[in-house]
Amino acid sequence: MKLRETIAAAAVTLTLSPALALAQDQPWLKDRRYTEGIGIRTGDLELHPGVAAEFGYDSNFFRRDEKDDARLGDIGPVGSLRLRITPSFSLSTLSQQRQEVTPDAPPPDVEFRAGIAATYEEFFPVSGNEVGRERLSEQRNIGGLLDAKLTILPRRPWSGILDASLGRTIASSDLGISNQSFRRLHADAGAELVWTPGGGLLDWRLGYRFLGTFFEVDEFDSLTNLHHTIRTRGRWRFLPRTALIYDASLGFVNYPNPAAQLSSHPLRAQLGINGLVTSSFGLLAMAGWGASFYTSDSQAEVHDFDSVIGQLELKWYLTPNPSADPEAATLALSSLSAGFTRDFHDSYLASYYERDRGYLKLTYFFGGRFLLIADGGVAAHVYPAIPGNGANSTSADPWTDIRIDASLFGEYRIGDSLGINSTLRYGNNISSTSLLPPNESTPNYLGWQQFEAYLGVRWFM
C-alpha cells in the first residue's frame, strides 16, 4: 500500500450504511418511530416535515491519540463547539392509524415511504494545536440522505419490497489514524421477495442488495468499493410466542483498484430462536458460521475470518407485550436489553476485524412526552497480522483493541410537534498498538478517547 492509502485505510469500515452514516448521532433520523408526529394528510398520503438544531461540545472529532500531538505538523485531540442543523421531510401512504379498516377490508395494494434529510455542520475549535484548529475549521460541510421504500401487495401470501437510498457522509476516522474527514457517497438499493403462506406462521424472504461507497477526494478514490449481497431469511412460528429463525447471506465485495484492498466473498449462515418467554421477557438466540474468503492476485499472505458468529439477547419489557408476536413490540413498549454479539467486518486497515461486544440498552417512553435511550457496550476488536512486502510497506503482528461506547439521549416533547433533547456520548479505543507507515520513522497511534455533549430542539409533524 502507498502511504496515503495506508492512512486512508483506517477511515471507515465497509459496514457503514448510508442511513447510519447520517443518523448515527440523531435517533429521529435513524428510526421513523422517533421522527414523526401526527403528520399532514393530503388525499391518500401523509406528509411529515421537520427541522432540528443541536449545539454542543466535541472533545476529539478526529479521534486522535494525545501522543500524535508531539509529531511535527500533526495533530492530537482538538476540542470544539459544534453546531448541527438538520431539516427533514418524508411522505408515505396512509398509516394503519389513519386507514379506515374494517374486519373484511383487504390490505392496500401498495405501501410507500420516502424521505429526504440534510445536516449542515459547523465547528468552532476551542483547544488543540494551531494545525489541528485550522484543519477542524475546514470540516464544515453538508451531509444528506435520500431514501425510498415500496412494498407491493403487503400482508398477502406473496409480496415484494423495493428500496433505495443515496447518502453523503462527512465523518472522521473510526480508528483515529487520520487527521481529516473523508467525504464519500453511499448508494444503496435492494429488492426482496416475501412468501407468507396460510395464516402467517411461516414467512420466507429472498433478496438482493447493492451498496457502493464512492470517495469524492481523488487522493482516496482507490478505496471506492462495490458490494453485492444475496440474502435469504425465514421465520417459522411453531408456538404462539416463539419462532425459529434463519438468516444466510453471500457477498461479493470488489475494489476497482485491487492494490488498495483485497476483494472478498463474505459468507454468513445463522439459525436461532426468537420468542416471548412471558409477556414481559423476550429471548433472541442465534448462532452460525461466518467466513470472509479474501482473494489476492499477489503472493502475499492472506488472512481470513473463519469462525462462529451469533447473537444472544434477553429483553425485559417494562410494559408487558400484549402481542403474541415477539417482533410486534413498538416504541411504546419500554424495554431493557442485555446481550452479546460476535461477527466480523471488513476493515481498510487490515483485511478484517473480529468484533465481540457485550451491551446494555434501555428504552423508556412514558406519558407520551418523555423518551430516554441509554446504550452502552464493551467490545474486543481483534485484528489479524498485516503482512509486509519489504521496507516500503506497513506490517504488524495480530493485535486486539478494546472499544468502550456509551450514549444517553433524552427528549421531552412539548405538545405534539416540538421536542427539546439532550445527548451525551463517550467513546474510548484502548489500544497499545502503533503502526509505522512505509518510509516513515514516526508511528501512528491507534488509541483515542472522545466525549460529546449536545443540547437540541426539533420541530416535527
mmCIF file of C-alpha atoms in Angstrom, residues 70-373:
data_model
loop_
_atom_site.group_PDB
_atom_site.id
_atom_site.type_symbol
_atom_site.label_atom_id
_atom_site.label_comp_id
_atom_site.label_asym_id
_atom_site.label_seq_id
_atom_site.Cartn_x
_atom_site.Cartn_y
_atom_site.Cartn_z
ATOM 1 C CA ALA A 70 4.021 15.647 19.573
ATOM 2 C CA ARG A 71 4.557 14.946 15.874
ATOM 3 C CA LEU A 72 5.716 17.885 13.797
ATOM 4 C CA GLY A 73 2.873 19.098 11.596
ATOM 5 C CA ASP A 74 0.441 16.525 13.016
ATOM 6 C CA ILE A 75 -2.477 16.981 15.388
ATOM 7 C CA GLY A 76 -3.635 15.352 18.585
ATOM 8 C CA PRO A 77 -7.102 15.796 20.126
ATOM 9 C CA VAL A 78 -8.855 19.001 19.025
ATOM 10 C CA GLY A 79 -11.812 20.149 21.120
ATOM 11 C CA SER A 80 -14.549 22.243 19.539
ATOM 12 C CA LEU A 81 -18.013 23.626 19.869
ATOM 13 C CA ARG A 82 -20.218 22.049 17.221
ATOM 14 C CA LEU A 83 -23.431 23.221 15.553
ATOM 15 C CA ARG A 84 -25.691 20.926 13.532
ATOM 16 C CA ILE A 85 -28.847 21.903 11.658
ATOM 17 C CA THR A 86 -30.970 19.129 10.137
ATOM 18 C CA PRO A 87 -34.095 19.762 8.050
ATOM 19 C CA SER A 88 -36.013 16.645 7.021
ATOM 20 C CA PHE A 89 -39.134 15.710 5.105
ATOM 21 C CA SER A 90 -40.889 12.405 4.486
ATOM 22 C CA LEU A 91 -44.067 11.278 2.805
ATOM 23 C CA SER A 92 -45.879 7.966 2.902
ATOM 24 C CA THR A 93 -49.117 6.226 2.149
ATOM 25 C CA LEU A 94 -51.629 6.360 4.995
ATOM 26 C CA SER A 95 -50.532 4.713 8.216
ATOM 27 C CA GLN A 96 -52.716 1.995 9.722
ATOM 28 C CA GLN A 97 -53.930 4.503 12.341
ATOM 29 C CA ARG A 98 -55.415 6.642 9.560
ATOM 30 C CA GLN A 99 -56.758 3.850 7.381
ATOM 31 C CA GLU A 100 -60.448 3.127 7.658
ATOM 32 C CA VAL A 101 -60.024 -0.542 8.491
ATOM 33 C CA THR A 102 -62.940 -2.956 8.851
ATOM 34 C CA PRO A 103 -62.668 -6.689 9.623
ATOM 35 C CA ASP A 104 -63.370 -7.572 5.982
ATOM 36 C CA ALA A 105 -61.344 -4.775 4.398
ATOM 37 C CA PRO A 106 -58.420 -6.015 2.258
ATOM 38 C CA PRO A 107 -54.970 -4.543 2.830
ATOM 39 C CA PRO A 108 -53.773 -1.882 0.363
ATOM 40 C CA ASP A 109 -52.108 -2.927 -2.880
ATOM 41 C CA VAL A 110 -49.005 -0.874 -2.176
ATOM 42 C CA GLU A 111 -47.346 0.907 0.722
ATOM 43 C CA PHE A 112 -44.804 3.623 0.027
ATOM 44 C CA ARG A 113 -42.458 5.785 2.044
ATOM 45 C CA ALA A 114 -39.788 8.272 1.000
ATOM 46 C CA GLY A 115 -37.684 10.774 2.880
ATOM 47 C CA ILE A 116 -35.004 13.398 2.466
ATOM 48 C CA ALA A 117 -32.754 14.959 5.097
ATOM 49 C CA ALA A 118 -29.634 17.111 5.207
ATOM 50 C CA THR A 119 -27.252 18.018 8.014
ATOM 51 C CA TYR A 120 -25.127 21.162 7.995
ATOM 52 C CA GLU A 121 -22.220 21.066 10.455
ATOM 53 C CA GLU A 122 -20.092 23.960 11.725
ATOM 54 C CA PHE A 123 -17.069 23.678 14.032
ATOM 55 C CA PHE A 124 -15.649 26.267 16.451
ATOM 56 C CA PRO A 125 -12.276 24.949 17.763
ATOM 57 C CA VAL A 126 -11.512 25.752 21.405
ATOM 58 C CA SER A 127 -8.443 23.577 22.106
ATOM 59 C CA GLY A 128 -5.609 21.805 20.339
ATOM 60 C CA ASN A 129 -2.607 22.988 18.370
ATOM 61 C CA GLU A 130 -2.749 25.504 15.538
ATOM 62 C CA VAL A 131 -2.602 22.856 12.811
ATOM 63 C CA GLY A 132 -5.489 20.955 14.370
ATOM 64 C CA ARG A 133 -7.667 24.035 14.858
ATOM 65 C CA GLU A 134 -7.203 25.047 11.243
ATOM 66 C CA ARG A 135 -7.929 21.533 9.986
ATOM 67 C CA LEU A 136 -11.097 21.269 12.070
ATOM 68 C CA SER A 137 -12.396 24.642 10.890
ATOM 69 C CA GLU A 138 -12.180 23.295 7.340
ATOM 70 C CA GLN A 139 -14.583 20.444 8.128
ATOM 71 C CA ARG A 140 -17.760 22.491 7.787
ATOM 72 C CA ASN A 141 -19.873 20.723 5.211
ATOM 73 C CA ILE A 142 -23.272 19.252 4.393
ATOM 74 C CA GLY A 143 -24.245 15.593 4.566
ATOM 75 C CA GLY A 144 -27.522 14.219 3.331
ATOM 76 C CA LEU A 145 -29.752 11.230 2.834
ATOM 77 C CA LEU A 146 -32.455 10.440 0.283
ATOM 78 C CA ASP A 147 -34.328 7.159 0.681
ATOM 79 C CA ALA A 148 -37.452 5.406 -0.545
ATOM 80 C CA LYS A 149 -39.236 2.100 0.080
ATOM 81 C CA LEU A 150 -42.081 0.433 -1.839
ATOM 82 C CA THR A 151 -43.978 -2.617 -0.573
ATOM 83 C CA ILE A 152 -46.085 -4.393 -3.188
ATOM 84 C CA LEU A 153 -49.114 -6.428 -2.036
ATOM 85 C CA PRO A 154 -48.334 -6.110 1.698
ATOM 86 C CA ARG A 155 -49.738 -8.646 4.161
ATOM 87 C CA ARG A 156 -50.531 -11.163 1.415
ATOM 88 C CA PRO A 157 -49.144 -14.654 0.706
ATOM 89 C CA TRP A 158 -46.753 -13.193 -1.888
ATOM 90 C CA SER A 159 -45.341 -9.688 -1.592
ATOM 91 C CA GLY A 160 -42.319 -7.726 -2.722
ATOM 92 C CA ILE A 161 -40.171 -4.936 -1.316
ATOM 93 C CA LEU A 162 -38.051 -2.441 -3.254
ATOM 94 C CA ASP A 163 -35.896 0.160 -1.511
ATOM 95 C CA ALA A 164 -33.067 2.522 -2.350
ATOM 96 C CA SER A 165 -31.088 5.346 -0.760
ATOM 97 C CA LEU A 166 -28.348 7.814 -1.611
ATOM 98 C CA GLY A 167 -26.324 9.394 1.161
ATOM 99 C CA ARG A 168 -23.368 11.752 1.553
ATOM 100 C CA THR A 169 -21.190 11.284 4.606
ATOM 101 C CA ILE A 170 -18.698 13.588 6.259
ATOM 102 C CA ALA A 171 -17.180 11.709 9.194
ATOM 103 C CA SER A 172 -13.871 11.192 10.927
ATOM 104 C CA SER A 173 -11.780 8.050 11.011
ATOM 105 C CA ASP A 174 -13.225 5.384 13.289
ATOM 106 C CA LEU A 175 -9.698 4.222 14.140
ATOM 107 C CA GLY A 176 -8.137 7.622 14.798
ATOM 108 C CA ILE A 177 -5.252 7.185 12.387
ATOM 109 C CA SER A 178 -6.061 10.085 10.044
ATOM 110 C CA ASN A 179 -6.254 13.809 10.762
ATOM 111 C CA GLN A 180 -9.000 14.651 8.303
ATOM 112 C CA SER A 181 -12.543 13.575 7.484
ATOM 113 C CA PHE A 182 -13.489 11.703 4.326
ATOM 114 C CA ARG A 183 -16.239 12.831 2.002
ATOM 115 C CA ARG A 184 -17.931 9.901 0.322
ATOM 116 C CA LEU A 185 -21.200 8.919 -1.314
ATOM 117 C CA HIS A 186 -23.157 5.784 -0.452
ATOM 118 C CA ALA A 187 -25.537 4.287 -2.998
ATOM 119 C CA ASP A 188 -27.770 1.539 -1.595
ATOM 120 C CA ALA A 189 -30.533 -0.420 -3.340
ATOM 121 C CA GLY A 190 -32.277 -3.721 -2.741
ATOM 122 C CA ALA A 191 -35.174 -5.989 -3.669
ATOM 123 C CA GLU A 192 -36.830 -8.738 -1.638
ATOM 124 C CA LEU A 193 -39.471 -11.371 -2.389
ATOM 125 C CA VAL A 194 -41.573 -12.423 0.616
ATOM 126 C CA TRP A 195 -43.604 -15.630 0.881
ATOM 127 C CA THR A 196 -46.111 -15.861 3.759
ATOM 128 C CA PRO A 197 -48.420 -18.841 3.228
ATOM 129 C CA GLY A 198 -51.508 -19.650 5.281
ATOM 130 C CA GLY A 199 -52.038 -17.681 8.454
ATOM 131 C CA GLY A 200 -48.562 -16.175 8.625
ATOM 132 C CA LEU A 201 -46.934 -18.815 10.812
ATOM 133 C CA LEU A 202 -44.214 -19.138 8.157
ATOM 134 C CA ASP A 203 -42.515 -16.432 6.144
ATOM 135 C CA TRP A 204 -39.504 -16.705 3.873
ATOM 136 C CA ARG A 205 -37.563 -13.946 2.150
ATOM 137 C CA LEU A 206 -35.097 -13.933 -0.722
ATOM 138 C CA GLY A 207 -33.375 -10.717 -1.675
ATOM 139 C CA TYR A 208 -30.509 -8.877 -3.321
ATOM 140 C CA ARG A 209 -28.715 -5.721 -2.143
ATOM 141 C CA PHE A 210 -26.156 -3.402 -3.681
ATOM 142 C CA LEU A 211 -24.010 -0.989 -1.678
ATOM 143 C CA GLY A 212 -21.489 1.272 -3.346
ATOM 144 C CA THR A 213 -19.088 3.560 -1.490
ATOM 145 C CA PHE A 214 -17.545 6.290 -3.649
ATOM 146 C CA PHE A 215 -14.851 8.597 -2.283
ATOM 147 C CA GLU A 216 -15.020 12.169 -3.560
ATOM 148 C CA VAL A 217 -11.380 13.111 -2.926
ATOM 149 C CA ASP A 218 -9.003 11.907 -5.641
ATOM 150 C CA GLU A 219 -6.388 11.022 -3.048
ATOM 151 C CA PHE A 220 -8.610 8.275 -1.651
ATOM 152 C CA ASP A 221 -10.586 7.150 -4.691
ATOM 153 C CA SER A 222 -8.618 3.887 -4.703
ATOM 154 C CA LEU A 223 -10.763 2.827 -1.709
ATOM 155 C CA THR A 224 -14.005 3.074 -3.698
ATOM 156 C CA ASN A 225 -15.778 -0.294 -3.464
ATOM 157 C CA LEU A 226 -18.863 -2.136 -4.689
ATOM 158 C CA HIS A 227 -20.702 -4.661 -2.516
ATOM 159 C CA HIS A 228 -23.335 -7.106 -3.844
ATOM 160 C CA THR A 229 -25.213 -9.374 -1.411
ATOM 161 C CA ILE A 230 -27.648 -12.248 -1.923
ATOM 162 C CA ARG A 231 -29.598 -12.986 1.250
ATOM 163 C CA THR A 232 -32.306 -15.387 2.388
ATOM 164 C CA ARG A 233 -34.030 -15.391 5.754
ATOM 165 C CA GLY A 234 -37.068 -17.054 7.217
ATOM 166 C CA ARG A 235 -39.214 -17.470 10.301
ATOM 167 C CA TRP A 236 -41.441 -20.313 11.448
ATOM 168 C CA ARG A 237 -43.647 -19.611 14.433
ATOM 169 C CA PHE A 238 -44.033 -23.103 15.902
ATOM 170 C CA LEU A 239 -45.512 -21.752 19.162
ATOM 171 C CA PRO A 240 -47.806 -18.731 19.618
ATOM 172 C CA ARG A 241 -44.971 -16.703 21.159
ATOM 173 C CA THR A 242 -41.881 -18.417 19.757
ATOM 174 C CA ALA A 243 -40.343 -18.657 16.292
ATOM 175 C CA LEU A 244 -37.382 -20.390 14.702
ATOM 176 C CA ILE A 245 -35.387 -18.005 12.503
ATOM 177 C CA TYR A 246 -32.798 -18.497 9.777
ATOM 178 C CA ASP A 247 -30.519 -15.972 8.104
ATOM 179 C CA ALA A 248 -27.892 -16.567 5.415
ATOM 180 C CA SER A 249 -26.046 -14.262 3.024
ATOM 181 C CA LEU A 250 -23.288 -14.353 0.430
ATOM 182 C CA GLY A 251 -21.475 -11.175 -0.535
ATOM 183 C CA PHE A 252 -19.309 -10.092 -3.454
ATOM 184 C CA VAL A 253 -17.065 -7.200 -2.422
ATOM 185 C CA ASN A 254 -15.000 -5.659 -5.186
ATOM 186 C CA TYR A 255 -12.430 -2.850 -5.203
ATOM 187 C CA PRO A 256 -11.918 -1.376 -8.697
ATOM 188 C CA ASN A 257 -8.332 -0.712 -7.595
ATOM 189 C CA PRO A 258 -7.205 -4.121 -6.243
ATOM 190 C CA ALA A 259 -3.901 -2.675 -4.998
ATOM 191 C CA ALA A 260 -5.771 -0.721 -2.306
ATOM 192 C CA GLN A 261 -7.676 -3.560 -0.635
ATOM 193 C CA LEU A 262 -8.487 -7.233 -1.110
ATOM 194 C CA SER A 263 -11.794 -8.245 -2.658
ATOM 195 C CA SER A 264 -13.786 -10.891 -0.808
ATOM 196 C CA HIS A 265 -16.859 -13.128 -0.755
ATOM 197 C CA PRO A 266 -18.163 -12.955 2.845
ATOM 198 C CA LEU A 267 -20.472 -15.836 3.773
ATOM 199 C CA ARG A 268 -22.728 -15.934 6.838
ATOM 200 C CA ALA A 269 -25.315 -18.517 7.937
ATOM 201 C CA GLN A 270 -27.182 -18.470 11.268
ATOM 202 C CA LEU A 271 -30.035 -20.380 12.888
ATOM 203 C CA GLY A 272 -31.795 -19.330 16.061
ATOM 204 C CA ILE A 273 -34.891 -18.743 18.120
ATOM 205 C CA ASN A 274 -36.829 -15.572 18.899
ATOM 206 C CA GLY A 275 -39.561 -15.750 21.481
ATOM 207 C CA LEU A 276 -41.542 -14.238 24.296
ATOM 208 C CA VAL A 277 -40.799 -16.327 27.383
ATOM 209 C CA THR A 278 -43.558 -14.400 29.151
ATOM 210 C CA SER A 279 -45.432 -11.202 28.278
ATOM 211 C CA SER A 280 -42.581 -9.321 30.000
ATOM 212 C CA PHE A 281 -39.473 -11.201 28.818
ATOM 213 C CA GLY A 282 -38.171 -11.895 25.328
ATOM 214 C CA LEU A 283 -35.225 -14.033 24.196
ATOM 215 C CA LEU A 284 -33.219 -13.887 20.968
ATOM 216 C CA ALA A 285 -30.530 -16.526 20.395
ATOM 217 C CA MET A 286 -28.748 -17.035 17.060
ATOM 218 C CA ALA A 287 -25.591 -18.944 16.190
ATOM 219 C CA GLY A 288 -23.880 -19.904 12.990
ATOM 220 C CA TRP A 289 -20.712 -19.633 10.965
ATOM 221 C CA GLY A 290 -19.003 -16.869 9.039
ATOM 222 C CA ALA A 291 -16.096 -16.828 6.601
ATOM 223 C CA SER A 292 -14.520 -13.938 4.696
ATOM 224 C CA PHE A 293 -12.887 -15.586 1.624
ATOM 225 C CA TYR A 294 -10.468 -12.836 0.623
ATOM 226 C CA THR A 295 -8.808 -13.102 -2.785
ATOM 227 C CA SER A 296 -5.408 -11.833 -3.861
ATOM 228 C CA ASP A 297 -3.513 -11.932 -7.147
ATOM 229 C CA SER A 298 -0.170 -11.451 -5.407
ATOM 230 C CA GLN A 299 1.913 -13.905 -3.418
ATOM 231 C CA ALA A 300 1.295 -12.018 -0.160
ATOM 232 C CA GLU A 301 -0.172 -13.950 2.762
ATOM 233 C CA VAL A 302 -3.951 -13.526 3.111
ATOM 234 C CA HIS A 303 -5.718 -13.745 6.473
ATOM 235 C CA ASP A 304 -9.358 -14.866 6.556
ATOM 236 C CA PHE A 305 -12.009 -14.955 9.244
ATOM 237 C CA ASP A 306 -13.455 -18.465 9.625
ATOM 238 C CA SER A 307 -15.292 -18.968 12.902
ATOM 239 C CA VAL A 308 -18.538 -18.892 14.908
ATOM 240 C CA ILE A 309 -20.810 -15.841 14.749
ATOM 241 C CA GLY A 310 -24.041 -15.123 16.588
ATOM 242 C CA GLN A 311 -26.111 -13.060 18.996
ATOM 243 C CA LEU A 312 -27.711 -13.638 22.395
ATOM 244 C CA GLU A 313 -30.129 -11.073 23.835
ATOM 245 C CA LEU A 314 -32.520 -11.042 26.767
ATOM 246 C CA LYS A 315 -35.114 -8.252 26.758
ATOM 247 C CA TRP A 316 -37.361 -7.163 29.617
ATOM 248 C CA TYR A 317 -40.446 -5.184 28.597
ATOM 249 C CA LEU A 318 -41.207 -2.640 31.303
ATOM 250 C CA THR A 319 -44.720 -2.583 29.864
ATOM 251 C CA PRO A 320 -45.811 -6.198 29.164
ATOM 252 C CA ASN A 321 -46.107 -7.024 25.472
ATOM 253 C CA PRO A 322 -49.796 -7.704 24.685
ATOM 254 C CA SER A 323 -49.000 -9.372 21.367
ATOM 255 C CA ALA A 324 -48.153 -12.992 20.728
ATOM 256 C CA ASP A 325 -45.631 -11.873 18.091
ATOM 257 C CA PRO A 326 -42.181 -11.204 19.591
ATOM 258 C CA GLU A 327 -41.434 -8.800 16.711
ATOM 259 C CA ALA A 328 -44.589 -6.749 17.285
ATOM 260 C CA ALA A 329 -43.139 -4.628 20.108
ATOM 261 C CA THR A 330 -43.240 -0.917 19.344
ATOM 262 C CA LEU A 331 -41.674 2.214 20.744
ATOM 263 C CA ALA A 332 -44.480 2.445 23.298
ATOM 264 C CA LEU A 333 -43.162 -0.740 24.885
ATOM 265 C CA SER A 334 -40.298 0.480 27.058
ATOM 266 C CA SER A 335 -37.628 -2.162 27.459
ATOM 267 C CA LEU A 336 -34.268 -3.095 28.945
ATOM 268 C CA SER A 337 -31.965 -5.336 26.864
ATOM 269 C CA ALA A 338 -28.737 -7.157 27.632
ATOM 270 C CA GLY A 339 -26.850 -9.084 25.001
ATOM 271 C CA PHE A 340 -23.695 -10.209 23.249
ATOM 272 C CA THR A 341 -22.785 -10.257 19.545
ATOM 273 C CA ARG A 342 -19.930 -11.843 17.631
ATOM 274 C CA ASP A 343 -19.278 -11.069 13.969
ATOM 275 C CA PHE A 344 -16.607 -9.956 11.507
ATOM 276 C CA HIS A 345 -16.374 -6.852 9.335
ATOM 277 C CA ASP A 346 -14.196 -5.603 6.519
ATOM 278 C CA SER A 347 -11.547 -3.130 7.590
ATOM 279 C CA TYR A 348 -9.476 -0.775 5.487
ATOM 280 C CA LEU A 349 -6.647 -1.176 7.995
ATOM 281 C CA ALA A 350 -6.245 -4.952 7.946
ATOM 282 C CA SER A 351 -8.282 -7.313 5.808
ATOM 283 C CA TYR A 352 -10.957 -7.675 8.516
ATOM 284 C CA TYR A 353 -11.574 -7.375 12.235
ATOM 285 C CA GLU A 354 -13.475 -9.668 14.565
ATOM 286 C CA ARG A 355 -15.932 -7.891 16.888
ATOM 287 C CA ASP A 356 -17.071 -9.423 20.191
ATOM 288 C CA ARG A 357 -19.362 -6.978 22.023
ATOM 289 C CA GLY A 358 -21.451 -7.137 25.166
ATOM 290 C CA TYR A 359 -24.095 -4.441 25.546
ATOM 291 C CA LEU A 360 -26.950 -2.983 27.586
ATOM 292 C CA LYS A 361 -29.758 -0.811 26.238
ATOM 293 C CA LEU A 362 -32.677 0.931 27.948
ATOM 294 C CA THR A 363 -35.544 2.495 26.005
ATOM 295 C CA TYR A 364 -38.093 4.300 28.155
ATOM 296 C CA PHE A 365 -41.066 6.204 26.745
ATOM 297 C CA PHE A 366 -43.757 7.309 29.132
ATOM 298 C CA GLY A 367 -46.630 9.729 29.330
ATOM 299 C CA GLY A 368 -46.425 10.248 25.581
ATOM 300 C CA ARG A 369 -43.948 13.040 26.404
ATOM 301 C CA PHE A 370 -40.542 11.805 27.513
ATOM 302 C CA LEU A 371 -38.206 9.490 25.614
ATOM 303 C CA LEU A 372 -34.999 8.123 27.149
ATOM 304 C CA ILE A 373 -32.482 5.913 25.341
#
